[in-house]
Coordinates of C-alpha atoms and ligand atoms in Angstrom, one line a residue:
M710 CA 63.5 43.1 76.7
I711 CA 63.4 40.3 74.2
Q712 CA 60.2 38.4 74.6
D713 CA 59.8 36.0 71.7
T714 CA 61.4 32.7 70.9
I715 CA 63.2 32.1 67.7
A716 CA 64.4 29.1 65.8
A717 CA 66.5 28.4 62.7
I718 CA 68.6 25.6 61.1
S719 CA 72.1 26.4 62.3
T720 CA 74.0 23.9 60.2
A721 CA 74.6 24.2 56.5
V722 CA 71.7 23.0 54.5
G723 CA 72.6 20.1 52.3
E724 CA 74.2 16.8 52.8
G725 CA 75.9 15.9 56.1
G726 CA 75.6 13.5 58.9
I727 CA 73.4 15.6 61.2
A728 CA 71.6 18.9 61.0
V729 CA 71.0 21.2 64.0
I730 CA 68.0 23.4 64.7
R731 CA 68.7 26.0 67.4
V732 CA 65.8 27.5 69.4
S733 CA 66.4 30.4 71.7
G734 CA 64.2 32.5 73.9
P735 CA 62.0 32.3 77.1
D736 CA 59.7 29.6 75.7
A737 CA 62.4 27.5 74.1
V738 CA 62.3 24.6 76.5
D739 CA 58.5 24.5 77.1
A740 CA 57.7 24.9 73.4
C741 CA 60.0 22.1 72.4
A742 CA 58.7 19.9 75.2
R743 CA 55.3 19.8 73.5
Y744 CA 56.8 18.1 70.4
F745 CA 59.3 15.8 72.1
R746 CA 58.5 12.3 73.3
S747 CA 61.2 10.9 75.5
K748 CA 61.9 9.1 78.7
S749 CA 63.1 12.4 80.1
N750 CA 60.9 15.4 80.8
I751 CA 62.9 18.2 79.3
A752 CA 60.8 20.9 80.9
E753 CA 62.5 19.8 84.1
A754 CA 65.9 19.0 82.6
D755 CA 69.1 20.4 84.0
S756 CA 71.1 22.8 81.9
H757 CA 73.6 21.3 79.5
T758 CA 72.0 17.9 79.2
V759 CA 71.4 15.8 76.1
H760 CA 68.2 13.8 75.6
Y761 CA 67.3 11.1 73.1
G762 CA 63.7 10.9 71.8
H763 CA 61.3 11.6 69.0
I764 CA 59.7 14.6 67.5
V765 CA 56.0 13.9 67.3
D766 CA 53.3 15.9 65.5
P767 CA 50.8 16.5 68.4
R768 CA 47.9 16.7 65.9
S769 CA 48.3 13.5 64.1
G770 CA 50.4 11.7 66.6
E771 CA 52.8 10.9 63.8
T772 CA 56.5 10.5 64.6
V773 CA 58.4 13.0 62.4
E774 CA 62.0 12.4 63.3
E775 CA 64.4 10.7 65.8
I776 CA 66.6 13.3 67.4
L777 CA 69.0 14.2 70.2
L778 CA 67.9 17.3 72.1
T779 CA 70.3 19.5 74.1
V780 CA 69.0 21.9 76.8
M781 CA 71.1 24.9 77.7
R782 CA 69.6 27.3 80.1
G783 CA 70.4 31.0 80.1
P784 CA 72.6 32.8 80.9
R785 CA 75.1 30.0 80.2
S786 CA 74.2 29.6 76.5
F787 CA 75.3 31.2 73.3
T788 CA 72.5 33.9 73.4
A789 CA 72.4 34.0 77.2
E790 CA 68.7 32.9 76.8
D791 CA 67.3 29.4 77.2
V792 CA 68.5 27.5 74.2
V793 CA 67.4 24.1 72.9
E794 CA 69.3 22.4 70.1
L795 CA 67.7 19.6 68.1
S796 CA 70.1 17.4 66.2
T797 CA 68.2 15.6 63.4
H798 CA 69.4 13.4 60.7
G799 CA 71.2 15.2 57.9
G800 CA 69.6 16.1 54.7
V801 CA 67.2 18.9 53.9
V802 CA 63.9 17.0 54.3
A803 CA 64.2 15.8 57.8
V804 CA 65.4 19.0 59.3
K805 CA 62.8 21.1 57.4
R806 CA 60.0 19.0 58.6
V807 CA 61.0 19.4 62.2
L808 CA 61.5 23.2 61.8
E809 CA 58.1 23.6 60.1
L810 CA 56.4 21.7 62.9
L811 CA 58.1 23.9 65.6
L812 CA 57.0 27.0 63.8
R813 CA 53.4 25.9 63.1
A814 CA 51.8 26.9 66.4
G815 CA 53.3 30.4 66.2
E816 CA 54.9 30.4 69.6
I817 CA 58.3 30.1 68.0
R818 CA 59.2 32.3 64.9
L819 CA 61.9 31.9 62.3
A820 CA 65.0 33.8 63.3
E821 CA 66.4 36.5 61.0
P822 CA 69.9 36.1 59.7
G823 CA 72.4 36.8 62.5
E824 CA 69.6 37.1 65.1
F825 CA 71.2 34.6 67.5
T826 CA 74.4 36.6 67.5
K827 CA 72.5 39.8 67.8
R828 CA 70.8 38.5 70.9
A829 CA 74.1 37.4 72.4
F830 CA 75.3 40.9 71.9
L831 CA 72.2 42.6 73.3
N832 CA 72.2 40.3 76.3
G833 CA 75.8 41.2 77.0
R834 CA 77.2 37.8 76.3
I835 CA 79.7 39.0 73.7
D836 CA 81.0 42.5 72.8
L837 CA 80.8 44.1 69.3
T838 CA 84.2 42.8 68.0
Q839 CA 83.1 39.3 69.0
A840 CA 79.8 39.7 67.3
E841 CA 81.4 40.9 64.2
A842 CA 83.9 38.0 64.3
V843 CA 81.0 35.5 64.4
I844 CA 79.6 37.1 61.3
D845 CA 83.0 36.9 59.7
L846 CA 83.3 33.3 60.8
I847 CA 80.2 32.4 58.9
R848 CA 81.4 34.2 55.8
S849 CA 85.0 33.3 56.1
K850 CA 86.3 31.9 52.9
S851 CA 89.2 29.8 54.0
D852 CA 90.2 27.8 57.0
R853 CA 92.9 30.3 57.9
A854 CA 90.6 33.2 57.8
F855 CA 88.3 31.0 59.8
S856 CA 90.8 30.5 62.6
V857 CA 91.6 34.2 62.7
A858 CA 87.9 35.0 63.0
L859 CA 87.6 32.3 65.7
K860 CA 90.4 33.8 67.7
Q861 CA 88.9 37.2 67.4
S862 CA 85.6 35.8 68.6
E863 CA 87.3 34.6 71.6
G864 CA 88.2 38.1 72.4
T865 CA 91.9 38.6 71.7
L866 CA 91.3 41.8 69.9
S867 CA 89.0 43.0 72.7
K868 CA 91.6 42.2 75.3
K869 CA 94.2 44.3 73.5
V870 CA 91.7 47.2 73.1
K871 CA 90.7 47.0 76.7
A872 CA 94.4 47.0 77.8
L873 CA 94.9 50.1 75.7
R874 CA 91.9 51.8 77.2
H875 CA 93.0 50.9 80.7
G876 CA 96.3 52.6 80.1
L877 CA 94.5 55.7 78.9
I878 CA 92.2 55.8 81.9
E879 CA 95.3 55.7 84.1
L880 CA 96.7 58.6 82.2
L881 CA 93.4 60.5 82.5
A882 CA 93.3 59.8 86.2
H883 CA 96.8 61.4 86.6
I884 CA 95.7 64.4 84.5
E885 CA 92.5 64.7 86.6
V886 CA 94.5 64.6 89.8
N887 CA 96.7 67.4 88.4
I888 CA 93.6 69.5 87.5
D889 CA 91.4 69.0 90.6
Y890 CA 93.9 68.5 93.4
P891 CA 96.7 70.9 92.6
E892 CA 97.2 71.5 96.4
H893 CA 97.8 67.8 97.0
D894 CA 101.4 66.7 96.9
V895 CA 100.6 64.5 94.0
E896 CA 103.5 63.7 91.7
S897 CA 103.2 66.5 89.2
M898 CA 102.0 65.7 85.8
T899 CA 104.6 66.6 83.4
N900 CA 103.9 67.1 79.7
A901 CA 106.8 64.6 79.1
Y902 CA 104.8 62.0 80.9
I903 CA 101.7 62.5 78.8
R904 CA 103.9 62.3 75.7
E905 CA 105.5 59.1 76.8
R906 CA 102.2 57.4 77.6
C907 CA 100.5 58.6 74.4
G908 CA 103.5 57.5 72.4
D909 CA 103.3 54.0 73.9
A910 CA 99.6 53.8 73.1
C911 CA 100.3 55.0 69.5
G912 CA 103.0 52.3 69.2
E913 CA 100.5 49.6 70.3
I914 CA 97.9 50.9 67.8
D915 CA 100.5 50.8 65.1
R916 CA 101.2 47.2 65.8
L917 CA 97.6 46.4 65.5
L918 CA 97.2 48.4 62.3
K919 CA 100.2 46.6 60.8
T920 CA 98.3 43.3 61.0
A921 CA 95.5 44.9 59.0
A922 CA 97.2 44.3 55.7
E923 CA 97.6 40.6 56.5
G924 CA 94.2 40.5 57.9
K925 CA 92.7 41.9 54.7
I926 CA 94.6 39.3 52.7
L927 CA 93.4 36.5 54.9
R928 CA 89.8 37.7 54.8
E929 CA 89.6 38.5 51.1
G930 CA 92.2 36.3 49.6
I931 CA 95.3 37.1 47.5
V932 CA 93.9 38.1 44.1
T933 CA 95.6 35.6 41.9
A934 CA 95.9 35.1 38.1
I935 CA 97.0 31.9 36.5
V936 CA 98.5 32.7 33.2
G937 CA 100.4 30.8 30.5
R938 CA 100.2 29.6 26.9
P939 CA 97.6 27.0 26.0
N940 CA 98.3 23.5 27.1
V941 CA 100.9 24.2 29.8
G942 CA 98.6 23.0 32.6
K943 CA 96.6 25.9 33.9
S944 CA 93.3 24.1 34.1
S945 CA 95.0 21.1 35.6
L946 CA 96.5 23.4 38.3
L947 CA 93.1 25.0 38.9
N948 CA 91.5 21.5 39.2
A949 CA 94.1 20.4 41.7
L950 CA 93.5 23.4 43.9
V951 CA 89.7 23.1 43.7
Q952 CA 89.8 19.4 44.6
E953 CA 91.9 20.1 47.6
N954 CA 89.4 22.7 48.7
K955 CA 86.1 20.9 48.2
A956 CA 86.8 18.9 51.4
I957 CA 87.5 22.0 53.5
V958 CA 84.7 24.3 52.3
T959 CA 81.7 22.0 52.3
D960 CA 81.6 22.3 56.1
I961 CA 81.3 26.0 56.2
P962 CA 77.7 27.4 55.9
G963 CA 76.8 29.7 53.1
T964 CA 79.5 28.6 50.7
T965 CA 78.5 27.6 47.3
R966 CA 80.2 25.7 44.5
D967 CA 80.9 29.0 42.7
V968 CA 82.6 30.4 45.8
I969 CA 84.8 27.3 46.0
E970 CA 86.0 27.8 42.5
E971 CA 86.7 31.4 43.1
Y972 CA 88.1 31.3 46.6
M973 CA 90.4 28.6 47.6
T974 CA 93.2 27.9 49.9
L975 CA 96.7 26.6 49.4
G976 CA 97.9 25.3 52.7
G977 CA 95.7 27.8 54.5
I978 CA 96.6 30.8 52.3
P979 CA 93.3 32.1 50.8
L980 CA 93.6 32.8 47.1
R981 CA 90.9 34.6 45.0
L982 CA 91.4 33.3 41.5
L983 CA 90.6 35.7 38.7
D984 CA 88.8 34.5 35.6
T985 CA 88.5 30.8 36.4
A986 CA 86.0 30.5 33.6
G987 CA 88.7 31.7 31.2
I988 CA 91.2 29.2 32.5
R989 CA 88.7 26.4 32.0
E990 CA 87.6 27.5 28.6
T991 CA 91.0 27.6 26.9
A992 CA 91.1 23.9 26.6
D993 CA 88.2 23.7 24.2
V994 CA 87.8 27.2 22.8
V995 CA 90.1 28.9 20.4
E996 CA 93.5 28.7 22.1
R997 CA 94.8 32.2 21.6
I998 CA 91.9 33.7 23.6
G999 CA 93.7 32.2 26.6
V1000 CA 96.6 34.5 26.2
E1001 CA 94.5 37.5 25.6
R1002 CA 92.4 36.9 28.7
S1003 CA 95.5 36.4 30.7
R1004 CA 96.7 39.9 29.7
T1005 CA 93.7 41.6 31.3
A1006 CA 93.5 39.4 34.3
L1007 CA 97.1 40.0 35.3
E1008 CA 96.6 43.8 35.6
E1009 CA 94.4 43.3 38.7
A1010 CA 96.4 40.6 40.3
D1011 CA 98.3 40.7 43.6
L1012 CA 100.0 37.4 42.6
I1013 CA 100.6 36.0 39.1
L1014 CA 101.3 32.4 38.6
L1015 CA 103.0 32.0 35.3
V1016 CA 102.8 28.4 34.1
L1017 CA 105.4 27.2 31.6
N1018 CA 105.7 23.7 30.1
A1019 CA 109.1 22.4 31.1
S1020 CA 108.9 19.5 28.7
E1021 CA 109.2 21.9 25.7
P1022 CA 111.7 24.6 24.8
L1023 CA 110.7 28.1 25.5
H1024 CA 108.2 29.4 23.0
P1025 CA 108.1 33.0 21.7
G1026 CA 104.7 33.3 23.5
D1027 CA 106.4 32.4 26.8
R1028 CA 109.1 35.0 26.3
E1029 CA 106.4 37.6 25.5
L1030 CA 104.6 36.8 28.7
M1031 CA 107.8 36.9 30.8
E1032 CA 108.7 40.3 29.2
Q1033 CA 105.3 41.6 30.1
L1034 CA 105.4 40.3 33.7
S1035 CA 108.8 41.6 34.7
G1036 CA 108.6 43.7 37.8
R1037 CA 105.3 42.1 38.8
P1038 CA 104.7 39.7 41.8
V1039 CA 105.3 36.5 39.7
V1040 CA 105.8 32.9 40.7
V1041 CA 107.0 30.9 37.6
L1042 CA 105.8 27.3 37.7
L1043 CA 107.9 25.0 35.5
N1044 CA 105.2 22.4 35.0
K1045 CA 105.4 18.8 33.7
T1046 CA 108.7 18.0 35.3
D1047 CA 107.6 14.4 35.2
L1048 CA 108.5 14.5 31.5
P1049 CA 112.1 14.9 30.2
A1050 CA 113.2 18.5 30.6
K1051 CA 113.5 20.5 27.4
L1052 CA 113.1 24.0 28.8
D1053 CA 116.2 26.2 29.5
A1054 CA 115.5 27.0 33.2
S1055 CA 118.5 29.4 33.3
E1056 CA 116.9 31.7 30.9
V1057 CA 113.8 31.9 33.1
E1058 CA 116.0 32.4 36.2
S1059 CA 117.8 35.2 34.5
R1060 CA 114.5 37.1 34.3
F1061 CA 113.0 36.2 37.7
P1062 CA 114.5 35.6 41.1
A1063 CA 115.6 32.0 41.5
D1064 CA 113.4 31.6 44.6
A1065 CA 110.3 32.6 42.6
V1066 CA 110.8 29.7 40.2
V1067 CA 109.1 26.5 41.2
R1068 CA 109.5 23.1 39.5
M1069 CA 106.2 21.3 39.5
S1070 CA 104.2 18.4 38.2
V1071 CA 100.6 18.9 38.6
L1072 CA 100.0 15.4 37.2
N1073 CA 102.0 13.9 40.0
E1074 CA 100.9 16.5 42.6
Q1075 CA 104.4 17.7 43.1
G1076 CA 105.5 21.2 43.8
L1077 CA 102.4 22.6 45.5
D1078 CA 104.1 22.6 48.9
E1079 CA 107.0 24.6 47.5
L1080 CA 104.6 27.1 45.8
E1081 CA 102.9 27.5 49.2
G1082 CA 106.2 28.3 50.8
V1083 CA 107.1 30.9 48.1
I1084 CA 103.7 32.7 48.5
K1085 CA 104.2 32.8 52.3
R1086 CA 107.5 34.4 51.8
M1087 CA 106.1 36.9 49.4
F1088 CA 103.1 38.0 51.4
F1089 CA 103.8 37.2 55.0
G1090 CA 107.6 37.4 55.3
G1091 CA 107.6 33.6 55.7
E1092 CA 105.4 33.5 58.7
L1093 CA 101.7 33.2 58.0
E1094 CA 100.6 33.9 61.6
S1095 CA 101.2 37.0 63.5
A1096 CA 102.5 35.7 66.8
D1097 CA 99.2 35.4 68.5
L1098 CA 96.8 35.4 65.6
T1099 CA 95.3 38.8 66.4
Y1100 CA 94.5 40.4 63.1
V1101 CA 92.6 43.6 62.7
S1102 CA 90.6 43.0 59.6
N1103 CA 87.4 44.7 60.0
V1104 CA 87.1 48.1 58.3
R1105 CA 85.2 49.7 61.2
H1106 CA 88.0 48.6 63.6
I1107 CA 90.7 49.9 61.2
A1108 CA 89.0 53.3 61.0
L1109 CA 88.5 53.6 64.7
L1110 CA 92.1 52.6 65.4
N1111 CA 93.3 55.3 63.0
Q1112 CA 91.0 57.9 64.6
A1113 CA 92.2 57.0 68.1
R1114 CA 95.8 57.2 66.9
Q1115 CA 95.2 60.7 65.5
S1116 CA 93.7 61.8 68.8
L1117 CA 96.8 60.7 70.6
V1118 CA 99.0 62.4 68.1
D1119 CA 96.9 65.6 68.7
A1120 CA 97.5 65.2 72.4
I1121 CA 101.2 64.9 72.0
D1122 CA 101.3 67.9 69.7
A1123 CA 99.2 69.9 72.2
T1124 CA 101.7 69.3 75.0
E1125 CA 104.5 70.4 72.7
S1126 CA 102.8 73.7 71.9
G1127 CA 102.2 74.5 75.6
I1128 CA 98.4 74.1 75.4
P1129 CA 96.7 73.9 78.9
I1130 CA 96.5 70.4 80.3
D1131 CA 92.7 70.3 80.5
I1132 CA 92.6 70.7 76.7
V1133 CA 95.2 67.9 76.2
Q1134 CA 92.9 65.8 78.4
I1135 CA 90.1 66.1 75.8
D1136 CA 92.2 64.5 73.1
V1137 CA 93.2 61.6 75.4
R1138 CA 89.6 61.2 76.4
T1139 CA 88.5 61.2 72.7
A1140 CA 91.0 58.4 72.0
W1141 CA 89.6 56.4 74.9
E1142 CA 86.1 56.8 73.5
Q1143 CA 87.1 55.9 70.0
L1144 CA 88.7 52.7 71.2
G1145 CA 85.6 52.1 73.3
E1146 CA 83.5 52.2 70.2
M1147 CA 85.4 49.2 68.8
I1148 CA 84.1 47.0 71.6
G1149 CA 80.7 48.7 71.8
D1150 CA 80.9 50.6 75.0
S1151 CA 81.9 54.1 75.6
V1152 CA 80.0 57.3 75.4
A1153 CA 77.5 56.4 78.1
E1154 CA 80.0 55.5 80.7
S1155 CA 80.9 58.2 83.1
L1156 CA 84.6 58.8 82.8
I1157 CA 84.9 60.2 86.3
D1158 CA 83.1 57.3 87.9
Q1159 CA 85.5 55.0 86.1
I1160 CA 88.5 56.9 87.3
F1161 CA 87.4 57.0 90.9
S1162 CA 86.3 53.4 91.0
Q1163 CA 89.7 52.3 89.8
F1164 CA 92.0 54.5 91.6
C1165 CA 92.5 55.6 95.1
L1166 CA 93.7 59.1 95.4
G1167 CA 94.9 58.8 98.9
K1168 CA 97.9 56.7 97.8
Ligands
GDP270 P1 95.9 24.6 29.9 O1 95.6 24.7 28.5 O2 97.1 25.5 30.3 O3 94.8 24.8 30.8 O4 96.5 23.1 30.1 P2 95.7 21.9 30.7 O5 95.6 21.9 32.1 O6 94.4 21.7 29.9 O7 96.7 20.7 30.3 C1 97.1 20.4 29.0 C2 97.6 19.0 29.0 O8 98.7 18.8 29.8 C3 96.6 18.0 29.5 O9 96.6 16.9 28.7 C4 97.1 17.7 30.9 O10 96.7 16.4 31.4 C5 98.6 17.8 30.7 N1 99.3 18.1 32.0 C6 99.0 19.1 32.9 N2 99.9 19.1 33.9 C7 100.8 18.1 33.6 C8 101.9 17.6 34.3 O11 102.4 18.0 35.3 N3 102.6 16.6 33.6 C9 102.2 16.0 32.5 N4 102.9 15.0 32.0 N5 101.1 16.5 31.8 C10 100.4 17.5 32.4
ZN271 ZN1 93.0 25.1 30.3

C-alpha cells in the first residue's frame, strides 16, 4: 500500500502564465488545507472543485502566493489517490516558494521523476502501455509524436492487444473443450481451424508491427542533413525551421533550447537535424569546411536536403555534390527563387526525380509547404497518419509482438506436422501471455478461470 503523500511541480519550469504543483496521496487534501486561506474549507470540499485563495506560511502568517486550488478525490483522479493541484503564478520563484512551504513540515515529500504515473499504474488506473505512453508524452520531441503518444495513452494500442488476446482465449477455450470433453458432441476442433485463427492473429500483429517503422520515425525524427555550398541558404533554412518550432516546443516539459535546435518539426514531421553547429558555422568560418562537414553528415542521414542557389548558374561544387548524392534520399531545394533565375533546373531534374526538386525562397518563406509534402510522400506514402493513429513505437512492445507472432507461427507449424493438440495449445497460450505482458497482466491470471468465466460449455 502507498502511504505517503508526494508533490512536484508538474508544469515546465520557466516562463509561462501559470505553474501547477500536483500533490497526491492520502494526506493531500488535509496537508494543503493547513496552508490555504480561503472562503471555502477544502478539507470538506467535493471532488473536482476549484477554490480561490492564498497560500499562507503558518509560522509567520505571511501570504506567499495567490492561487487556484483544485481538489480531486480518488479514485477519480490521475493517480487514483486524493490529488490537489495548486495553480500559482508562472515563473520559477512563486512556484518554488509554494512547493518549499508544502514540503517543509515533512508530511509531504518531493515526488521522484515519473512517480505520479507509477502510482496511477500501481493503483490500476492505467495499464503498462498507457504508463509508457505518458513517459513518451513527456519526452516527445514533436507535436506529431505528442499526439501519437496521447492516443496511445488513451489506450488504443491496449484495446487492440486486448482484442487479440480475446481471440486467442476463445481459441484456447475451443482447444480445451476438445481435450477435456471429447465425449461431448462439441464441434470438433480441427487443425485447420487452429491454423485459420492463428493466421488471423498473425495478420493483425503484422499490421501493428508495420506501424513500428513510422512510429520510430515519429518518435525519433527523420535523421536529416542539410547540405550545399556556402552561401546557398542552409543557415537561413535552419533558422526558418527553428523559428517555427520555438513556439511549439516551449510548452513541452523537459525540452531545452539545444533540443529545439536538433529536433524540430515541419508541419508535424519530426526532423532530427545533423550537425546544426556546422551549418551555423559555415557563414563565418572558412567556407570550404562547410562542404567537407556535409560529406560526413550525409552518410548517416535518412533524408538529405541539398540546397542550391537558383540565382546562380550551377557551380562545379554543386555538380560534385549531386554526383555524390545520386541514389540517396535527396530533396533538392532550388533556393532564392525570389531573385532572377540563372540555374538550369533541367540539369538538376535530369539527375533527380522531378518531384524531389522543390523551388523555394527561404527569404520569402516560400516552398516549405511543398517540402513538407515531398517528405510525407517519401516517408509515409503521402499519408502521415495510420488511419487511427495507433503506432507501435516502444521497443518493448515491438519485441513482445514479434515473440507472440513467433509463438503463433510455431502453433501453425505444429498443426501441420501432426503434433498433438495439447502441445499446440502451449504455443497459443504462450502467445496469449506474451501479448499480456504488453499491457502488464498475464502470468498470474489463471487461464482456466478466464476460459470458464467467459464461455458457457453447455451451449
Ligand atoms: P549558407 O552559407 O548556405 O548557410 O547560407 P546562408 O543561410 O548564410 O545565406 C547566405 C545569404 O543568402 C544570406 O545573405 C541570406 O540572407 C541569403 N539568402 C538565403 N536565402 C535566401 C533567399 O531565399 N532569397 C534571397 N534573396 N536570399 C537568401
Ligand atoms: Zn550557413
